[in-house]
């Protein structure tokens, strides 16, 4: 029974690693790349981030935004990122076709330059890490599945390490035993850091991330606070994770007979429309105690609101703040009055946990030490995969997969309990287990039928 348990773990560990290793290597390498995105971008986009236009005439922020719209026909302003010095202001533009670009304004609110958002270093690394730069639900689920199986590989490897006493130095060492001992030692050291790293990244995942966020929304006492609001229609990627799906409040519509020009147009986009000037919104934000850096998400409906937020996981160089400083505020688009404000102190324990966990995962929670620790964990994980692959090659016979022997005994209670627990914690992993069991069941009956036919 004990040997059967070991063989079953070994077999699932082997095939899980064999199929998931390419994805895990890709995720780890792209994670390392994303880890230093702000350092890379500060150098690569130095002129855009910190440079000045040749024009020195001082414009207001609204005049600068109008100039941006004039020079980018077919695009609408979606967001304005008000950065702290020495960063330039960043305008996010979007078109009806879904194209997005960034335009930078200097201290005079003159245009410095622009870039295609899809091909910035940070977005490329993030898209590879989250969806292999292909995108789509299936790919997102596949990436999440690889992360879930990594958890199983770590647990099953830990079980086999202590069950086989792999860390104990053998009396007679062989190359294969040395590789096994190195692989087991690295796996033992890396298990807890990797589990922390994986679980702090799951809030961004497609399946489990949505599950976590739904739980956070449905249980405000441990998750995010409730607001009596109308859902916004703007992209909210710079809004903190804990409130990005919160329903935003509605602006109070002005009297149609009042002295407002251009009623019915998209509000807040141009000076002279119904919406207030961005300059006035900046004053209102300052009066509300909101300091730089922060992002302004435009209202995209007549009853929408300006969303002003500070986030700890924006993915925008120069925009991240400490988790304790996270805040999402809603301003009436006509009067500029503050409607409601949600801060870190209003979060439940679940939202607070992930508000700290995500920047820890991304490597900017506590500066360079966080980056170095994450880098070491990633490099150690890659070495774990390398030694596991080398260990397999050391026993692999030519023309044979040399997979671990099948378990001859029945499935133990311990194995079932572990799989059920992991399946509940990681639902996508649980679904994949059902598929694996179904395949193994079919193969078992096929082999059994073949053996019966041969015996006859």
Short mmCIF file of C-alpha atoms in Angstrom, two decimals:
data_model
loop_
_atom_site.label_atom_id
_atom_site.label_comp_id
_atom_site.label_asym_id
_atom_site.label_seq_id
_atom_site.Cartn_x
_atom_site.Cartn_y
_atom_site.Cartn_z
CA UNK A 1 0.00 0.00 0.00
CA UNK A 2 2.80 2.38 0.92
CA UNK A 3 4.76 1.55 -2.25
CA UNK A 4 1.59 1.96 -4.29
CA UNK A 5 1.03 5.40 -2.77
CA UNK A 6 4.62 6.41 -3.58
CA UNK A 7 4.42 5.12 -7.15
CA UNK A 8 1.14 6.93 -7.75
CA UNK A 9 2.61 10.23 -6.56
CA UNK A 10 5.76 9.57 -8.59
CA UNK A 11 3.79 8.77 -11.73
CA UNK A 12 1.51 11.82 -11.50
CA UNK A 13 4.50 13.97 -10.57
CA UNK A 14 6.40 12.72 -13.63
CA UNK A 15 3.65 13.26 -16.18
CA UNK A 16 2.58 16.57 -14.62
CA UNK A 17 6.14 17.86 -14.86
CA UNK A 18 6.60 16.51 -18.39
CA UNK A 19 3.53 18.26 -19.76
CA UNK A 20 3.68 21.45 -17.68
CA UNK A 21 7.44 22.13 -17.72
CA UNK A 22 7.41 24.19 -20.98
CA UNK A 23 4.64 26.40 -19.64
CA UNK A 24 6.24 26.72 -16.21
CA UNK A 25 9.57 27.72 -17.77
CA UNK A 26 7.81 30.33 -19.93
CA UNK A 27 5.90 31.72 -16.94
CA UNK A 28 9.03 31.88 -14.80
CA UNK A 29 11.16 33.61 -17.46
CA UNK A 30 8.41 36.13 -18.29
CA UNK A 31 7.91 36.67 -14.55
CA UNK A 32 11.60 37.53 -14.22
CA UNK A 33 11.24 39.91 -17.16
CA UNK A 34 8.21 41.60 -15.61
CA UNK A 35 9.95 41.80 -12.24
CA UNK A 36 12.21 44.56 -13.56
CA UNK A 37 9.78 46.24 -15.95
CA UNK A 38 9.95 49.66 -14.26
CA UNK A 39 13.76 49.61 -14.23
CA UNK A 40 13.86 48.65 -17.91
CA UNK A 41 11.23 51.20 -18.93
CA UNK A 42 12.89 54.04 -17.04
CA UNK A 43 15.89 53.53 -19.33
CA UNK A 44 14.17 52.42 -22.55
CA UNK A 45 11.55 55.19 -22.48
CA UNK A 46 13.67 57.84 -20.79
CA UNK A 47 12.79 60.54 -23.35
CA UNK A 48 9.04 59.90 -23.04
CA UNK A 49 9.01 59.57 -19.25
CA UNK A 50 11.31 62.45 -18.35
CA UNK A 51 11.95 64.45 -21.54
CA UNK A 52 10.59 67.79 -22.69
CA UNK A 53 8.92 68.96 -25.86
CA UNK A 54 10.62 71.52 -28.08
CA UNK A 55 7.59 73.71 -27.37
CA UNK A 56 7.96 75.78 -24.21
CA UNK A 57 4.62 77.64 -24.20
CA UNK A 58 2.76 76.82 -21.02
CA UNK A 59 -0.59 75.06 -21.62
CA UNK A 60 -3.22 74.04 -19.11
CA UNK A 61 -3.81 70.32 -18.68
CA UNK A 62 -7.08 70.64 -20.62
CA UNK A 63 -5.38 72.46 -23.50
CA UNK A 64 -2.75 69.75 -23.57
CA UNK A 65 -5.45 67.05 -23.68
CA UNK A 66 -7.26 68.88 -26.49
CA UNK A 67 -3.98 69.06 -28.42
CA UNK A 68 -3.52 65.31 -27.93
CA UNK A 69 -7.03 64.64 -29.29
CA UNK A 70 -6.47 66.96 -32.22
CA UNK A 71 -3.29 65.13 -33.23
CA UNK A 72 -4.79 61.66 -32.71
CA UNK A 73 -7.99 61.68 -34.72
CA UNK A 74 -10.24 58.68 -34.13
CA UNK A 75 -9.08 58.27 -30.53
CA UNK A 76 -10.79 59.30 -27.31
CA UNK A 77 -9.14 60.05 -23.99
CA UNK A 78 -9.78 57.20 -21.56
CA UNK A 79 -7.39 57.91 -18.71
CA UNK A 80 -5.02 60.56 -17.46
CA UNK A 81 -2.16 59.53 -15.19
CA UNK A 82 -0.96 62.37 -13.00
CA UNK A 83 2.55 61.33 -12.02
CA UNK A 84 4.82 62.53 -9.30
CA UNK A 85 8.01 64.30 -10.35
CA UNK A 86 10.10 63.70 -12.39
CA UNK A 87 7.66 61.64 -14.49
CA UNK A 88 5.65 63.23 -17.29
CA UNK A 89 1.85 63.07 -17.37
CA UNK A 90 0.60 60.07 -19.35
CA UNK A 91 -2.61 60.13 -21.41
CA UNK A 92 -4.25 56.86 -22.44
CA UNK A 93 -6.15 57.00 -25.73
CA UNK A 94 -8.46 54.34 -27.12
CA UNK A 95 -10.24 53.90 -30.44
CA UNK A 96 -13.49 52.16 -31.33
CA UNK A 97 -11.47 49.36 -32.95
CA UNK A 98 -9.81 48.63 -29.59
CA UNK A 99 -6.44 50.18 -30.41
CA UNK A 100 -4.76 51.92 -27.51
CA UNK A 101 -1.85 54.32 -27.27
CA UNK A 102 -0.07 56.38 -24.65
CA UNK A 103 0.79 60.07 -25.14
CA UNK A 104 3.11 61.92 -22.76
CA UNK A 105 2.89 65.59 -21.72
CA UNK A 106 5.79 67.48 -20.19
CA UNK A 107 5.71 70.06 -17.39
CA UNK A 108 4.30 72.60 -19.88
CA UNK A 109 1.58 70.10 -20.91
CA UNK A 110 3.14 70.00 -24.39
CA UNK A 111 3.31 66.68 -26.26
CA UNK A 112 6.62 64.83 -25.82
CA UNK A 113 5.76 61.68 -27.79
CA UNK A 114 3.59 58.56 -27.90
CA UNK A 115 3.79 54.77 -27.96
CA UNK A 116 1.57 51.82 -28.87
CA UNK A 117 0.43 50.35 -25.56
CA UNK A 118 0.45 46.77 -26.87
CA UNK A 119 4.19 46.83 -27.50
CA UNK A 120 5.51 48.49 -24.36
CA UNK A 121 7.95 46.34 -22.42
CA UNK A 122 5.68 46.01 -19.38
CA UNK A 123 2.63 45.01 -21.40
CA UNK A 124 4.57 42.49 -23.51
CA UNK A 125 5.98 40.81 -20.39
CA UNK A 126 2.61 40.86 -18.66
CA UNK A 127 0.79 39.43 -21.69
CA UNK A 128 3.33 36.64 -22.06
CA UNK A 129 3.12 35.88 -18.34
CA UNK A 130 -0.67 35.86 -18.18
CA UNK A 131 -1.72 34.64 -21.63
CA UNK A 132 1.45 33.72 -23.59
CA UNK A 133 0.84 36.88 -25.67
CA UNK A 134 -1.90 34.94 -27.47
CA UNK A 135 -4.83 35.77 -25.21
CA UNK A 136 -8.22 34.14 -25.10
CA UNK A 137 -10.02 32.22 -22.38
CA UNK A 138 -8.51 28.84 -23.25
CA UNK A 139 -4.93 30.15 -23.07
CA UNK A 140 -5.64 32.02 -19.83
CA UNK A 141 -7.03 28.83 -18.31
CA UNK A 142 -4.02 26.85 -19.56
CA UNK A 143 -1.61 29.28 -17.88
CA UNK A 144 -3.58 29.10 -14.64
CA UNK A 145 -3.68 25.31 -14.87
CA UNK A 146 0.12 25.21 -15.13
CA UNK A 147 0.39 27.31 -11.96
CA UNK A 148 -2.04 24.98 -10.16
CA UNK A 149 -0.13 21.88 -11.23
CA UNK A 150 3.06 23.52 -10.00
CA UNK A 151 1.51 23.47 -6.52
CA UNK A 152 0.82 19.74 -6.85
CA UNK A 153 4.33 19.06 -8.16
CA UNK A 154 5.80 20.83 -5.14
CA UNK A 155 3.63 18.93 -2.64
CA UNK A 156 4.07 15.55 -4.31
CA UNK A 157 7.83 16.14 -4.59
CA UNK A 158 8.00 16.99 -0.90
CA UNK A 159 6.11 13.78 -0.05
CA UNK A 160 8.45 11.62 -2.13
CA UNK A 161 11.52 13.39 -0.72
CA UNK A 162 10.70 12.49 2.87
CA UNK A 163 9.17 9.10 2.02
CA UNK A 164 12.27 7.93 0.19
CA UNK A 165 14.65 9.81 2.49
CA UNK A 166 16.19 11.40 -0.57
CA UNK A 167 17.97 14.07 1.49
CA UNK A 168 19.95 11.44 3.37
CA UNK A 169 23.42 10.98 1.93
CA UNK A 170 23.71 7.41 0.54
CA UNK A 171 26.61 5.16 1.49
CA UNK A 172 27.34 4.48 -2.16
CA UNK A 173 26.60 7.45 -4.37
CA UNK A 174 25.87 7.26 -8.09
CA UNK A 175 25.32 10.11 -10.60
CA UNK A 176 21.59 9.40 -10.58
CA UNK A 177 21.38 9.42 -6.76
CA UNK A 178 23.35 12.67 -6.64
CA UNK A 179 20.92 14.27 -9.10
CA UNK A 180 17.97 12.96 -7.10
CA UNK A 181 19.41 14.39 -3.88
CA UNK A 182 20.07 17.80 -5.48
CA UNK A 183 16.57 17.86 -7.00
CA UNK A 184 15.01 16.91 -3.66
CA UNK A 185 17.06 19.46 -1.72
CA UNK A 186 16.16 22.33 -4.09
CA UNK A 187 12.49 21.30 -4.04
CA UNK A 188 12.41 21.26 -0.23
CA UNK A 189 13.97 24.72 -0.02
CA UNK A 190 11.79 26.26 -2.71
CA UNK A 191 8.37 24.80 -1.82
CA UNK A 192 7.11 27.46 0.61
CA UNK A 193 8.47 30.50 -1.32
CA UNK A 194 7.03 29.16 -4.59
CA UNK A 195 3.62 28.45 -3.06
CA UNK A 196 3.52 32.03 -1.73
CA UNK A 197 4.58 33.37 -5.11
CA UNK A 198 1.98 31.32 -7.00
CA UNK A 199 -0.93 32.06 -4.68
CA UNK A 200 -0.21 35.79 -4.62
CA UNK A 201 -0.43 35.74 -8.41
CA UNK A 202 -3.71 33.82 -8.66
CA UNK A 203 -5.96 36.91 -8.05
CA UNK A 204 -5.08 37.98 -11.61
CA UNK A 205 -5.92 34.56 -13.06
CA UNK A 206 -9.00 33.89 -15.18
CA UNK A 207 -10.83 31.15 -13.26
CA UNK A 208 -9.63 31.25 -9.67
CA UNK A 209 -9.04 35.01 -9.82
CA UNK A 210 -12.68 35.57 -10.66
CA UNK A 211 -13.68 33.14 -7.90
CA UNK A 212 -11.57 35.04 -5.35
CA UNK A 213 -12.90 38.39 -6.47
CA UNK A 214 -16.52 37.18 -6.40
CA UNK A 215 -16.00 35.91 -2.84
CA UNK A 216 -14.50 39.27 -1.93
CA UNK A 217 -17.51 41.11 -3.39
CA UNK A 218 -20.18 38.85 -1.91
CA UNK A 219 -18.68 38.99 1.58
CA UNK A 220 -17.79 42.64 2.21
CA UNK A 221 -16.95 41.97 5.84
CA UNK A 222 -13.82 40.11 4.67
CA UNK A 223 -13.59 41.52 1.15
CA UNK A 224 -14.26 44.83 -0.54
CA UNK A 225 -16.80 47.35 0.80
CA UNK A 226 -20.21 47.78 -0.79
CA UNK A 227 -21.06 50.96 -2.68
CA UNK A 228 -24.49 51.93 -3.97
CA UNK A 229 -23.31 52.63 -7.50
CA UNK A 230 -23.82 52.11 -11.22
CA UNK A 231 -21.28 49.98 -13.08
CA UNK A 232 -18.76 52.08 -15.04
CA UNK A 233 -18.15 51.37 -18.70
CA UNK A 234 -14.52 52.49 -18.85
CA UNK A 235 -11.48 50.23 -18.75
CA UNK A 236 -10.26 50.20 -15.16
CA UNK A 237 -6.85 48.54 -15.38
CA UNK A 238 -5.18 51.21 -13.27
CA UNK A 239 -7.72 50.92 -10.46
CA UNK A 240 -6.65 48.87 -7.41
CA UNK A 241 -7.44 45.14 -7.55
CA UNK A 242 -9.75 45.37 -4.54
CA UNK A 243 -12.11 47.91 -6.17
CA UNK A 244 -11.66 47.49 -9.93
CA UNK A 245 -15.00 45.69 -10.28
CA UNK A 246 -16.86 47.83 -7.76
CA UNK A 247 -19.92 49.57 -9.09
CA UNK A 248 -19.26 53.29 -9.39
CA UNK A 249 -21.80 55.87 -8.23
CA UNK A 250 -23.78 57.95 -10.69
CA UNK A 251 -23.23 61.61 -11.34
CA UNK A 252 -26.19 63.89 -10.81
CA UNK A 253 -27.36 64.94 -14.27
CA UNK A 254 -27.58 68.71 -14.79
CA UNK A 255 -30.84 70.43 -15.54
CA UNK A 256 -31.26 70.18 -19.35
CA UNK A 257 -32.56 73.78 -19.32
CA UNK A 258 -29.46 75.03 -17.55
CA UNK A 259 -26.68 76.84 -19.39
CA UNK A 260 -24.72 73.81 -20.65
CA UNK A 261 -23.48 73.46 -24.20
CA UNK A 262 -23.10 70.26 -26.21
CA UNK A 263 -25.55 68.17 -24.20
CA UNK A 264 -25.58 64.55 -25.33
CA UNK A 265 -21.89 64.41 -26.29
CA UNK A 266 -19.45 62.16 -24.50
CA UNK A 267 -18.84 64.11 -21.27
CA UNK A 268 -15.51 65.16 -19.90
CA UNK A 269 -13.67 64.67 -23.18
CA UNK A 270 -13.21 68.23 -24.36
CA UNK A 271 -13.17 71.66 -22.82
CA UNK A 272 -16.56 73.21 -23.30
CA UNK A 273 -18.58 70.03 -22.91
CA UNK A 274 -20.95 69.37 -20.02
CA UNK A 275 -18.25 67.81 -17.89
CA UNK A 276 -15.93 69.85 -15.71
CA UNK A 277 -12.40 70.69 -16.80
CA UNK A 278 -9.68 68.29 -15.73
CA UNK A 279 -7.89 71.27 -14.17
CA UNK A 280 -10.85 71.74 -11.83
CA UNK A 281 -10.86 68.01 -11.06
CA UNK A 282 -7.20 68.26 -10.05
CA UNK A 283 -8.12 71.01 -7.59
CA UNK A 284 -10.98 68.90 -6.24
CA UNK A 285 -8.65 65.92 -5.84
CA UNK A 286 -6.12 68.10 -4.03
CA UNK A 287 -8.85 69.42 -1.71
CA UNK A 288 -9.85 65.80 -1.00
CA UNK A 289 -6.31 65.07 0.19
CA UNK A 290 -5.34 62.98 -2.85
CA UNK A 291 -1.64 63.31 -3.59
CA UNK A 292 0.32 62.26 -6.68
CA UNK A 293 0.65 59.79 -8.30
CA UNK A 294 -2.89 58.86 -9.27
CA UNK A 295 -4.93 58.00 -12.36
CA UNK A 296 -8.13 59.60 -13.61
CA UNK A 297 -10.54 57.34 -15.48
CA UNK A 298 -12.96 59.32 -17.63
CA UNK A 299 -16.75 58.86 -17.47
CA UNK A 300 -18.12 57.29 -20.64
CA UNK A 301 -21.80 57.94 -20.10
CA UNK A 302 -23.96 60.90 -19.16
CA UNK A 303 -24.44 59.61 -15.63
CA UNK A 304 -20.92 58.28 -15.20
CA UNK A 305 -18.30 59.66 -12.84
CA UNK A 306 -14.64 60.56 -12.82
CA UNK A 307 -12.77 57.78 -11.02
CA UNK A 308 -9.59 58.92 -9.31
CA UNK A 309 -7.46 56.16 -7.85
CA UNK A 310 -4.13 55.28 -6.32
CA UNK A 311 -3.12 51.63 -6.74
CA UNK A 312 -0.35 49.34 -5.53
CA UNK A 313 -0.51 47.05 -8.58
CA UNK A 314 -1.15 49.21 -11.62
CA UNK A 315 1.55 47.83 -13.90
CA UNK A 316 2.38 51.43 -14.89
CA UNK A 317 5.91 52.69 -14.25
CA UNK A 318 5.82 55.50 -11.71
CA UNK A 319 2.18 55.00 -10.69
CA UNK A 320 2.38 52.34 -7.95
CA UNK A 321 2.00 53.31 -4.29
CA UNK A 322 2.20 51.44 -0.98
CA UNK A 323 -0.81 49.14 -0.34
CA UNK A 324 -1.77 51.23 2.70
CA UNK A 325 -2.12 54.26 0.39
CA UNK A 326 -4.57 52.58 -2.00
CA UNK A 327 -7.68 54.62 -2.63
CA UNK A 328 -10.51 54.87 -5.14
CA UNK A 329 -12.59 58.07 -5.27
CA UNK A 330 -15.57 59.01 -7.41
CA UNK A 331 -16.18 62.61 -8.50
CA UNK A 332 -19.31 64.00 -10.11
CA UNK A 333 -18.45 64.76 -13.72
CA UNK A 334 -20.50 67.98 -13.79
CA UNK A 335 -19.80 69.63 -10.44
CA UNK A 336 -16.54 67.88 -9.59
CA UNK A 337 -17.85 67.16 -6.10
CA UNK A 338 -16.53 64.08 -4.31
CA UNK A 339 -19.31 61.47 -4.20
CA UNK A 340 -17.63 58.63 -2.33
CA UNK A 341 -14.19 57.38 -1.41
CA UNK A 342 -12.94 53.88 -0.63
CA UNK A 343 -9.54 53.47 1.00
CA UNK A 344 -7.37 50.62 2.21
CA UNK A 345 -8.78 50.91 5.73
CA UNK A 346 -12.25 50.14 4.32
CA UNK A 347 -11.12 46.81 2.82
CA UNK A 348 -11.96 43.50 4.44
CA UNK A 349 -9.21 41.08 5.45
CA UNK A 350 -9.33 39.19 2.12
CA UNK A 351 -8.95 42.36 0.06
CA UNK A 352 -6.18 43.59 2.35
CA UNK A 353 -4.35 40.28 2.03
CA UNK A 354 -4.25 40.40 -1.75
CA UNK A 355 -3.55 44.14 -1.80
CA UNK A 356 -0.25 43.27 -0.09
CA UNK A 357 0.18 39.94 -1.87
CA UNK A 358 0.02 41.19 -5.46
CA UNK A 359 2.88 43.75 -5.17
CA UNK A 360 4.82 41.07 -3.29
CA UNK A 361 4.31 38.79 -6.29
CA UNK A 362 5.26 41.57 -8.71
CA UNK A 363 8.38 42.41 -6.70
CA UNK A 364 7.82 46.01 -5.65
CA UNK A 365 6.34 45.71 -2.17
CA UNK A 366 9.57 46.58 -0.37
CA UNK A 367 11.90 47.77 -3.09
CA UNK A 368 15.02 46.06 -4.40
CA UNK A 369 15.14 43.35 -1.69
CA UNK A 370 11.71 42.16 -2.91
CA UNK A 371 12.98 41.98 -6.50
CA UNK A 372 16.14 40.09 -5.51
CA UNK A 373 14.21 37.58 -3.39
CA UNK A 374 11.71 36.93 -6.19
CA UNK A 375 14.54 36.61 -8.71
CA UNK A 376 16.34 34.06 -6.53
CA UNK A 377 13.11 32.07 -6.08
CA UNK A 378 12.51 32.04 -9.86
CA UNK A 379 16.09 31.04 -10.69
CA UNK A 380 15.98 28.30 -8.05
CA UNK A 381 12.71 27.02 -9.50
CA UNK A 382 14.30 26.87 -12.97
CA UNK A 383 17.21 24.89 -11.53
CA UNK A 384 14.68 22.52 -9.92
CA UNK A 385 13.16 21.86 -13.35
CA UNK A 386 16.64 21.47 -14.86
CA UNK A 387 17.79 18.85 -12.33
CA UNK A 388 14.46 17.04 -12.57
CA UNK A 389 14.83 16.80 -16.34
CA UNK A 390 18.47 15.70 -16.01
CA UNK A 391 17.49 13.04 -13.45
CA UNK A 392 14.91 11.66 -15.89
CA UNK A 393 17.50 11.52 -18.71
CA UNK A 394 19.89 9.64 -16.42
CA UNK A 395 17.45 6.73 -16.19
CA UNK A 396 15.71 7.06 -19.56
CA UNK A 397 16.26 4.19 -21.97
CA UNK A 398 16.51 4.80 -25.71
CA UNK A 399 13.17 4.56 -27.46
CA UNK A 400 11.31 4.43 -24.15
CA UNK A 401 9.64 7.14 -22.09
CA UNK A 402 10.82 5.35 -18.93
CA UNK A 403 7.84 6.57 -16.95
CA UNK A 404 7.46 5.51 -13.30
CA UNK A 405 5.80 2.13 -12.67
CA UNK A 406 2.06 2.00 -12.27
CA UNK A 407 0.67 1.65 -8.78
CA UNK A 408 -0.60 -1.89 -8.26
CA UNK A 409 -2.54 -1.15 -5.09
CA UNK A 410 -5.78 0.76 -4.70
CA UNK A 411 -5.89 4.51 -4.19
CA UNK A 412 -5.24 5.34 -0.55
CA UNK A 413 -7.38 7.63 1.58
CA UNK A 414 -4.44 10.00 2.05
CA UNK A 415 -4.02 10.43 -1.70
CA UNK A 416 -7.74 11.07 -2.19
CA UNK A 417 -7.89 13.58 0.68
CA UNK A 418 -4.92 15.55 -0.67
CA UNK A 419 -6.38 15.65 -4.19
CA UNK A 420 -9.81 16.72 -2.93
CA UNK A 421 -8.28 19.52 -0.83
CA UNK A 422 -6.17 20.78 -3.74
CA UNK A 423 -9.16 20.46 -6.08
CA UNK A 424 -11.32 22.58 -3.76
CA UNK A 425 -8.63 25.22 -3.23
CA UNK A 426 -7.85 25.29 -6.96
CA UNK A 427 -11.06 24.47 -8.87
CA UNK A 428 -9.37 24.40 -12.28
CA UNK A 429 -6.89 21.84 -10.95
CA UNK A 430 -9.82 19.83 -9.62
CA UNK A 431 -11.46 19.80 -13.05
CA UNK A 432 -8.19 18.64 -14.64
CA UNK A 433 -8.01 15.79 -12.08
CA UNK A 434 -11.42 14.55 -13.18
CA UNK A 435 -10.19 14.54 -16.79
CA UNK A 436 -6.99 12.68 -15.82
CA UNK A 437 -8.93 10.08 -13.83
CA UNK A 438 -11.33 9.58 -16.73
CA UNK A 439 -8.42 9.00 -19.14
CA UNK A 440 -6.72 6.60 -16.73
CA UNK A 441 -10.01 4.74 -16.27
CA UNK A 442 -10.48 4.35 -20.02
CA UNK A 443 -6.89 3.13 -20.44
CA UNK A 444 -7.32 0.70 -17.55
CA UNK A 445 -10.41 -0.91 -19.10
CA UNK A 446 -8.79 -1.03 -22.54
CA UNK A 447 -5.74 -2.80 -21.13
CA UNK A 448 -7.91 -5.12 -19.05
CA UNK A 449 -10.01 -6.01 -22.09
CA UNK A 450 -6.84 -6.60 -24.11
CA UNK A 451 -5.40 -8.89 -21.45
CA UNK A 452 -8.66 -10.86 -21.25
CA UNK A 453 -8.72 -11.32 -25.05
CA UNK A 454 -5.11 -12.56 -25.04
CA UNK A 455 -5.78 -15.03 -22.24
CA UNK A 456 -8.64 -16.53 -24.24
#
